[in-house]
C-alpha positions as protocol buffer text, in pm:
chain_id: "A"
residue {
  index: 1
  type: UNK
  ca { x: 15324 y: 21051 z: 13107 }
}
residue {
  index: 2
  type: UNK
  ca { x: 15256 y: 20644 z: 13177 }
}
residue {
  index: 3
  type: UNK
  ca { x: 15349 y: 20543 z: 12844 }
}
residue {
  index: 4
  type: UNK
  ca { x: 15657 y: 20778 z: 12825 }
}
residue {
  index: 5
  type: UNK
  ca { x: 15774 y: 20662 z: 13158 }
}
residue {
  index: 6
  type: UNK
  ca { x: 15724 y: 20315 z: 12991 }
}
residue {
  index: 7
  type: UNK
  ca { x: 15958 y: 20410 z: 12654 }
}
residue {
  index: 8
  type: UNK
  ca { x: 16223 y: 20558 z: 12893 }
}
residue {
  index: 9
  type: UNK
  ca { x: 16195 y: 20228 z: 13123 }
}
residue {
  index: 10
  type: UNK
  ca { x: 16175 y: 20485 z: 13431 }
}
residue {
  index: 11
  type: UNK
  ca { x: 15951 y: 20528 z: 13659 }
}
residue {
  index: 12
  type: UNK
  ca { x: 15704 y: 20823 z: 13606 }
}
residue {
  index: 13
  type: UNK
  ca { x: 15822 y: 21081 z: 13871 }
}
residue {
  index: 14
  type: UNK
  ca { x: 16175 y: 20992 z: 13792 }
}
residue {
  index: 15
  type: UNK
  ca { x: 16087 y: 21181 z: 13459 }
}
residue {
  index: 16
  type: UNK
  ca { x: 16080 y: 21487 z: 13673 }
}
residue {
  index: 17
  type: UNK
  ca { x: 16379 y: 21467 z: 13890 }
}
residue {
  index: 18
  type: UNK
  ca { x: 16627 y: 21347 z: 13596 }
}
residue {
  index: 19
  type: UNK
  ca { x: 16541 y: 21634 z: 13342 }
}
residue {
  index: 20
  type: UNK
  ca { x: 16603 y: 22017 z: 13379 }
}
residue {
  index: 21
  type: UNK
  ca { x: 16421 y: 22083 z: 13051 }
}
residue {
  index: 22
  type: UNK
  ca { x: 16175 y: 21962 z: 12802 }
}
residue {
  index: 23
  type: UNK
  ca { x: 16470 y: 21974 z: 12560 }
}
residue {
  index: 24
  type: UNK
  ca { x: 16678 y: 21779 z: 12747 }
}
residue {
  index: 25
  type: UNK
  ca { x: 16427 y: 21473 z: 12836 }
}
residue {
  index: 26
  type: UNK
  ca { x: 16390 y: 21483 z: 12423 }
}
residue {
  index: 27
  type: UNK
  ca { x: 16774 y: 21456 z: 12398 }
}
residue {
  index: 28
  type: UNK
  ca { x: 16713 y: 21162 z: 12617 }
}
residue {
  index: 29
  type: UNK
  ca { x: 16408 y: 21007 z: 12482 }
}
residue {
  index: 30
  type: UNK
  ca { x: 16591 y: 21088 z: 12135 }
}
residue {
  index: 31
  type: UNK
  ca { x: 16869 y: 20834 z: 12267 }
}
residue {
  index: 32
  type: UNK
  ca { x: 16676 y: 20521 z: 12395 }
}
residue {
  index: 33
  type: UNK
  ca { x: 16513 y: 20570 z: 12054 }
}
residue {
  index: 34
  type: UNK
  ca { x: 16827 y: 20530 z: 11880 }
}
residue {
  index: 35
  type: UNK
  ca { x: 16969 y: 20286 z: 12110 }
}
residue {
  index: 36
  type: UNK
  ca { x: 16605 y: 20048 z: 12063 }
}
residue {
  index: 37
  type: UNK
  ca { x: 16612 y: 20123 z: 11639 }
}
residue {
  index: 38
  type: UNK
  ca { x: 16983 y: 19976 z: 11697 }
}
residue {
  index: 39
  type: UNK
  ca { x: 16868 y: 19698 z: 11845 }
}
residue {
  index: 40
  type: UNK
  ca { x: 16566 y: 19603 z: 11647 }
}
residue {
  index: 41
  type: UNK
  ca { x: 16754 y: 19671 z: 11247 }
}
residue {
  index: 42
  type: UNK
  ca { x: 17021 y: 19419 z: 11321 }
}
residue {
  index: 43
  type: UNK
  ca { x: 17037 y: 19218 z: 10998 }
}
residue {
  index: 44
  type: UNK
  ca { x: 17257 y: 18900 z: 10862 }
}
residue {
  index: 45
  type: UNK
  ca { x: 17519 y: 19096 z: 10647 }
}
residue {
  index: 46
  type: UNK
  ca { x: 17627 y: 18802 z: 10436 }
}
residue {
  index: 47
  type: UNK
  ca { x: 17556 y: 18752 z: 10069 }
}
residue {
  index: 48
  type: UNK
  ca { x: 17540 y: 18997 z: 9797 }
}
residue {
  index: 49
  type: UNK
  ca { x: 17567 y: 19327 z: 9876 }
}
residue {
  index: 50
  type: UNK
  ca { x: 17248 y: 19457 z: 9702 }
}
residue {
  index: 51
  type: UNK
  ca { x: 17064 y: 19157 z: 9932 }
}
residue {
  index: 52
  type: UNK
  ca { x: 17242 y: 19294 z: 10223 }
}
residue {
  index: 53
  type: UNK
  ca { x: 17098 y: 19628 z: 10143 }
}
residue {
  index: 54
  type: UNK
  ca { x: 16749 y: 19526 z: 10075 }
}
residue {
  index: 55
  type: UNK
  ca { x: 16763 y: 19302 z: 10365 }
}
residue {
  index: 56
  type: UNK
  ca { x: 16847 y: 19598 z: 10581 }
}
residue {
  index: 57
  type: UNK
  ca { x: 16638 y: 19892 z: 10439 }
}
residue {
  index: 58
  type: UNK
  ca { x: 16301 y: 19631 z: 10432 }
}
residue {
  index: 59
  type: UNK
  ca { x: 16356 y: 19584 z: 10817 }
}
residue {
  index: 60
  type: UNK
  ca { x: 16426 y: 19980 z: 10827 }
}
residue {
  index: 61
  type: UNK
  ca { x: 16101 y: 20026 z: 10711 }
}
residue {
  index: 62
  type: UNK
  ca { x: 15861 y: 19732 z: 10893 }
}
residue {
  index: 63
  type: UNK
  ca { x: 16013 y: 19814 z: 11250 }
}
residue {
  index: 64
  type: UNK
  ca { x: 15930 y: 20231 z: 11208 }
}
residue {
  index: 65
  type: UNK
  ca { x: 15614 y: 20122 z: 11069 }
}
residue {
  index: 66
  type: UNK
  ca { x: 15528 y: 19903 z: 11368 }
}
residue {
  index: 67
  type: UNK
  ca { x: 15622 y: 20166 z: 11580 }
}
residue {
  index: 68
  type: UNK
  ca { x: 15450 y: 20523 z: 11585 }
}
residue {
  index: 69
  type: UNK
  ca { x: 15661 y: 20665 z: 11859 }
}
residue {
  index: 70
  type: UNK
  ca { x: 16022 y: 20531 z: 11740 }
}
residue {
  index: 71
  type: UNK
  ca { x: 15909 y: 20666 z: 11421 }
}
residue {
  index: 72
  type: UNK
  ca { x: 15866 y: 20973 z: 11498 }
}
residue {
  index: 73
  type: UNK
  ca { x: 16202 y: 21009 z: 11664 }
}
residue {
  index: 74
  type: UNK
  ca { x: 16347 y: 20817 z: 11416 }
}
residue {
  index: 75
  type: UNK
  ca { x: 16235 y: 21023 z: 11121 }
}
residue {
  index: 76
  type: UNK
  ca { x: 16052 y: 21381 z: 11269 }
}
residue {
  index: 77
  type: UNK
  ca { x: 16268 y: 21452 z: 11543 }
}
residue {
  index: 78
  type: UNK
  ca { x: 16615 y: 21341 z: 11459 }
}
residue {
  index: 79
  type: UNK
  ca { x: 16576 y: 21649 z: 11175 }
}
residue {
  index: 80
  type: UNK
  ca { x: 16460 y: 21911 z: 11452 }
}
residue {
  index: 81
  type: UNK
  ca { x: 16749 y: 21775 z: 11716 }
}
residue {
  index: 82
  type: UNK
  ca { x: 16999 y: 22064 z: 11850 }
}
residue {
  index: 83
  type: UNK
  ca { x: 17237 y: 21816 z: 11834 }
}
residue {
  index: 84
  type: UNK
  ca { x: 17383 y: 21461 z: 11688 }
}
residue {
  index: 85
  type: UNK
  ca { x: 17458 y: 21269 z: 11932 }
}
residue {
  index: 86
  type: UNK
  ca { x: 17169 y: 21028 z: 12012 }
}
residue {
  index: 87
  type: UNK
  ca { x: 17212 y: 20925 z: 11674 }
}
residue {
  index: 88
  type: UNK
  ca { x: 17582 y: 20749 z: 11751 }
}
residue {
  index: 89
  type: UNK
  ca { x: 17419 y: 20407 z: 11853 }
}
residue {
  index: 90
  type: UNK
  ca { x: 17295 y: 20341 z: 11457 }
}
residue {
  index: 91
  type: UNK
  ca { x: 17669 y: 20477 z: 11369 }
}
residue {
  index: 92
  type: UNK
  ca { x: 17802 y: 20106 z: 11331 }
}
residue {
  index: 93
  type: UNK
  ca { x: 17512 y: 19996 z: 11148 }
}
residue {
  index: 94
  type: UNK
  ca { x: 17599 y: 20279 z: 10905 }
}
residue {
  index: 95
  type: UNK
  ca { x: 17994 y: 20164 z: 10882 }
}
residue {
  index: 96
  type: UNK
  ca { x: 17918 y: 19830 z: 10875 }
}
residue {
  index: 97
  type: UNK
  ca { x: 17717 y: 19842 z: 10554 }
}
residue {
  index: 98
  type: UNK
  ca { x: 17965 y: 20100 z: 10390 }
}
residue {
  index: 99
  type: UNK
  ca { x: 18262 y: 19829 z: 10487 }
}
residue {
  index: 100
  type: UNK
  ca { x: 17989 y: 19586 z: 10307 }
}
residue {
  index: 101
  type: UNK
  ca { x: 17963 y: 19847 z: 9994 }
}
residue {
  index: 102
  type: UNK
  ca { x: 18352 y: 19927 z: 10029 }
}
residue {
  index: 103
  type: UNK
  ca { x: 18419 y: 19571 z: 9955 }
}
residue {
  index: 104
  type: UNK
  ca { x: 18224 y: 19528 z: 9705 }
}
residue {
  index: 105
  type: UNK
  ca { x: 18438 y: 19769 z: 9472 }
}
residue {
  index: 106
  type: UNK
  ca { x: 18255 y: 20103 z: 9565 }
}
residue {
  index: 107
  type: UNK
  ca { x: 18440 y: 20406 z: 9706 }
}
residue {
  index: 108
  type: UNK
  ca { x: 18415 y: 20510 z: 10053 }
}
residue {
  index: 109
  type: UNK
  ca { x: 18284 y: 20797 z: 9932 }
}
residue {
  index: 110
  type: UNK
  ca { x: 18042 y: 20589 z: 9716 }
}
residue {
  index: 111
  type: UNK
  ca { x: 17928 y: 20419 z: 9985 }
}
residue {
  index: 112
  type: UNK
  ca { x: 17827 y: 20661 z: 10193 }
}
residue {
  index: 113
  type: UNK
  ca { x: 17608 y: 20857 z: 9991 }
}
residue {
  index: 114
  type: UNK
  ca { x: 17459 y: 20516 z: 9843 }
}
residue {
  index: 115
  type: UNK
  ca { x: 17350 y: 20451 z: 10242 }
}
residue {
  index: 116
  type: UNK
  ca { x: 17254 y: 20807 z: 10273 }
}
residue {
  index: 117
  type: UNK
  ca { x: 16988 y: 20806 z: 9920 }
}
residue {
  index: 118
  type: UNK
  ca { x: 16842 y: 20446 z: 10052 }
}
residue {
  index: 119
  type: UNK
  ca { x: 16783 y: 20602 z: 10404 }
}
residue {
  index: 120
  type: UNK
  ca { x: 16667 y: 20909 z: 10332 }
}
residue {
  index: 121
  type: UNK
  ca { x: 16452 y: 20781 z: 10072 }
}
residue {
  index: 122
  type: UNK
  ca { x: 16330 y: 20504 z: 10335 }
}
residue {
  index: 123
  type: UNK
  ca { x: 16231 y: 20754 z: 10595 }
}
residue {
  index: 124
  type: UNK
  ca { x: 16069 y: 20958 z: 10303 }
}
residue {
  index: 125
  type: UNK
  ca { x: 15873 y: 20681 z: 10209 }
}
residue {
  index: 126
  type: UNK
  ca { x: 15750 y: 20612 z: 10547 }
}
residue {
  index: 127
  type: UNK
  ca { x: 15643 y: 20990 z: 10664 }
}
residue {
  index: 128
  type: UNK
  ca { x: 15497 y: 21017 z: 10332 }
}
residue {
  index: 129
  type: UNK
  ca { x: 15230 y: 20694 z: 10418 }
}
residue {
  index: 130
  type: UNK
  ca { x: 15159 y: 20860 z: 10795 }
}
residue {
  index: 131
  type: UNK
  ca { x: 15099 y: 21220 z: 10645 }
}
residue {
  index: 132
  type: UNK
  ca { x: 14879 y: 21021 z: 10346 }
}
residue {
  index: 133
  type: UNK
  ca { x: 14680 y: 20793 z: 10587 }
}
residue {
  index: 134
  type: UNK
  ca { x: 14622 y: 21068 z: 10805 }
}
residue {
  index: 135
  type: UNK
  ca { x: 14429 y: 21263 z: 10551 }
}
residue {
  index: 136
  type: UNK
  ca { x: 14287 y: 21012 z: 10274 }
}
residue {
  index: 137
  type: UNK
  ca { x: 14310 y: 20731 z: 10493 }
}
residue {
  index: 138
  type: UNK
  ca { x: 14514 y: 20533 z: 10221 }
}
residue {
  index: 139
  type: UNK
  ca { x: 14847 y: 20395 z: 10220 }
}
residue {
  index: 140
  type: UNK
  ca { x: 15147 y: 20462 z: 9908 }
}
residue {
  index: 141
  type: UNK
  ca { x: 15163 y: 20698 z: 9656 }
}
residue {
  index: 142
  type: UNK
  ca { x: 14910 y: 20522 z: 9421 }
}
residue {
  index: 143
  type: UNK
  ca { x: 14688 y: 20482 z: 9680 }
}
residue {
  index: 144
  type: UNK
  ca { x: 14687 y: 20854 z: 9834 }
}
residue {
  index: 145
  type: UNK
  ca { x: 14632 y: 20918 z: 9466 }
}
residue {
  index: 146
  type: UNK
  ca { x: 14361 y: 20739 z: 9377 }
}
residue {
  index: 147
  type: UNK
  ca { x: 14151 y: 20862 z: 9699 }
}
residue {
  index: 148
  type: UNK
  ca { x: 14250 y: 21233 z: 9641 }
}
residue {
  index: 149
  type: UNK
  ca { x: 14117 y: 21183 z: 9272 }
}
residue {
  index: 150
  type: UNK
  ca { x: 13816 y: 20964 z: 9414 }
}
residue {
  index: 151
  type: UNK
  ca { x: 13712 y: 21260 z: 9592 }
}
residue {
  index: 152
  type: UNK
  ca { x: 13777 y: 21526 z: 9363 }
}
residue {
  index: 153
  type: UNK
  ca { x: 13477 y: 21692 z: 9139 }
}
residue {
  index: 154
  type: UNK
  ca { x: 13696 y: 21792 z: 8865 }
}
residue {
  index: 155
  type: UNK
  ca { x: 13758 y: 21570 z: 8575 }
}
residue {
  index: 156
  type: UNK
  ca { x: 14037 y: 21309 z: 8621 }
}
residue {
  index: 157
  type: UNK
  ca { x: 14393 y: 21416 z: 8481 }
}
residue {
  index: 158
  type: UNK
  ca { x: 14404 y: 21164 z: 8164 }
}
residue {
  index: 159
  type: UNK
  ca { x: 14752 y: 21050 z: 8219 }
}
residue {
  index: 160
  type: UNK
  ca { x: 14689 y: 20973 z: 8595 }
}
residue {
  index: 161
  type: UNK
  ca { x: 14348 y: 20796 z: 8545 }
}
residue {
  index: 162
  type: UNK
  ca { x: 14535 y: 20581 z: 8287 }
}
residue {
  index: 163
  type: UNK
  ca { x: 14825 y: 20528 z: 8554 }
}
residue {
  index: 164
  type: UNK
  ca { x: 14587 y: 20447 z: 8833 }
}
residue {
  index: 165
  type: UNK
  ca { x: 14388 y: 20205 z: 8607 }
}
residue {
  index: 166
  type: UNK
  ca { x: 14711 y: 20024 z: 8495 }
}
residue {
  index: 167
  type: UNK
  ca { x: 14835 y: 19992 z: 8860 }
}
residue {
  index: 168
  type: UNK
  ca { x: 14832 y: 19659 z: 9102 }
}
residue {
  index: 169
  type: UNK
  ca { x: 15121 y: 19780 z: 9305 }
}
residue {
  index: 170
  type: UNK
  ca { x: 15024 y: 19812 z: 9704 }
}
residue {
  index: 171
  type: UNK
  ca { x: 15252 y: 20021 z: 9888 }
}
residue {
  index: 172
  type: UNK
  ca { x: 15442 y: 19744 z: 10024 }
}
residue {
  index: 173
  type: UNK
  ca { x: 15506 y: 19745 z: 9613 }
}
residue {
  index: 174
  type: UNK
  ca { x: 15615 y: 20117 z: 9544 }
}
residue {
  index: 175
  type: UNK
  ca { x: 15824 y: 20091 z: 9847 }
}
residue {
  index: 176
  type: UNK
  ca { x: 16054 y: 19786 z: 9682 }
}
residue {
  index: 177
  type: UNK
  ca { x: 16042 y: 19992 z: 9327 }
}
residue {
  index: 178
  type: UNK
  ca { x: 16142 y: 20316 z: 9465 }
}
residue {
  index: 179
  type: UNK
  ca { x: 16437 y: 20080 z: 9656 }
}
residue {
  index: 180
  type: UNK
  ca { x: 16550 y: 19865 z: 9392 }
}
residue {
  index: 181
  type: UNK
  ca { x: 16570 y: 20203 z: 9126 }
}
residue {
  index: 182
  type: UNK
  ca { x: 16802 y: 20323 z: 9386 }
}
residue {
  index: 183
  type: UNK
  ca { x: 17045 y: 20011 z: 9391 }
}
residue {
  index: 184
  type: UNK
  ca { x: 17007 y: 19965 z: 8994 }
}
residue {
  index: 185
  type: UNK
  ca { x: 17187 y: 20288 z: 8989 }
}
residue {
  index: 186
  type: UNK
  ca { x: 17406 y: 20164 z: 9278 }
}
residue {
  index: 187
  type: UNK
  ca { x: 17510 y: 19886 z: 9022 }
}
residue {
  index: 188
  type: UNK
  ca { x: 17556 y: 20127 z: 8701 }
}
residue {
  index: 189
  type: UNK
  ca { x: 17812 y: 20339 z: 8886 }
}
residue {
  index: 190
  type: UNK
  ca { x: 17973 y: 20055 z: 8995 }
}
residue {
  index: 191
  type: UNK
  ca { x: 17983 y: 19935 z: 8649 }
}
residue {
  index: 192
  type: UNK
  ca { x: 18119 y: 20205 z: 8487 }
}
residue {
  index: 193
  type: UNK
  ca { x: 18353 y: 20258 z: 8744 }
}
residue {
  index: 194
  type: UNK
  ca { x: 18521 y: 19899 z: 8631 }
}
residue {
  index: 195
  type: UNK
  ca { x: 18593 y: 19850 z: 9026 }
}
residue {
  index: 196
  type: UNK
  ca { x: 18347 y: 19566 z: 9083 }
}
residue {
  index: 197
  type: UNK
  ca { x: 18465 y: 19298 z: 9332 }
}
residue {
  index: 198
  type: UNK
  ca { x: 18408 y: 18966 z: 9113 }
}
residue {
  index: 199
  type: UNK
  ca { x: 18426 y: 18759 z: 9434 }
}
């Protein structure tokens, strides 16, 4: 209850006189989390707009990943929420990199769901490493891999053995593959849509 007290910057038997329910101190503790993930993914939003978007999904990923309990807000909780509306606080983030998108020749449209794969894809990446280190003790996909197969006593799968052995990547690696996939598409459907902003 200390270190919650702490995360809601209340004192510890305030805890009990401000919330009715359990569900309602996670509504509020849902909130602060938000409010603090707001805070902490403010990026420079000049340059390129694939930059912008790296920029902004590789500090996505390091400040959850410093974080156990904003993560789990951030990307457990914010699915099993009754409602939306601790998530407001990251809403400008969100508009501000559509306007970024927008301006670089993409629908609104475009833009949105080009935010919503690199996000989703982000917080994908990131539960995937917790649930992976939590039960092979290894990090990225290669990794959780290549420790499942280590402890196997069936022969290795050909193809993967060959994949494993051809592999340097770290996860740090996989994350920025997975990423810039994601944004090469970004740039094909902006290409074929001939709506490119040449500026």
């Amino acid at each position: 209850m200390p270190q919650l007290a702490s995360f809601m910057e209340v004192g510890v038997t305030s805890i009990y006189w401000y919330f009715k329910s359990k569900d309602e101190l996670l509504e509020a503790m849902s909130r602060a989390a938000f409010i603090r993930f707001a805070e902490l993914t403010e990026v420079d939003l000049s340059g390129r707009w694939d930059e912008i978007l790296r920029r902004y999904f590789r500090v996505f990923r390091d400040v959850l990943e410093a974080d156990p309990v904003l993560c789990d807000f951030i990307v457990v909780r914010v699915e099993l929420a009754r409602s939306t509306d601790h998530i407001e606080p990251t809403l400008r983030h969100l508009d501000e990199i559509a306007g970024v998108l927008v301006g670089a020749g993409f629908t609104h449209e475009q833009a949105l769901l080009g935010y919503n794969s690199l996000s989703l894809y982000t917080r994908r990446a990131i539960h995937a490493d917790r649930l992976r280190e939590a039960s092979v003790h290894e990090r990225g996909f290669i990794g959780g891999l290549r420790g499942q197969l280590t402890r196997s006593v069936a022969d290795e799968p050909p193809n993967l053995a060959r994949g494993l052995d051809e592999s340097t990547l770290d996860d740090n690696d996989e994350f920025e593959f997975g990423m810039n996939l994601i944004i090469s598409g970004l740039h094909a459907l902006l290409a074929e849509s001939g709506t490119a902003n040449k500026a």
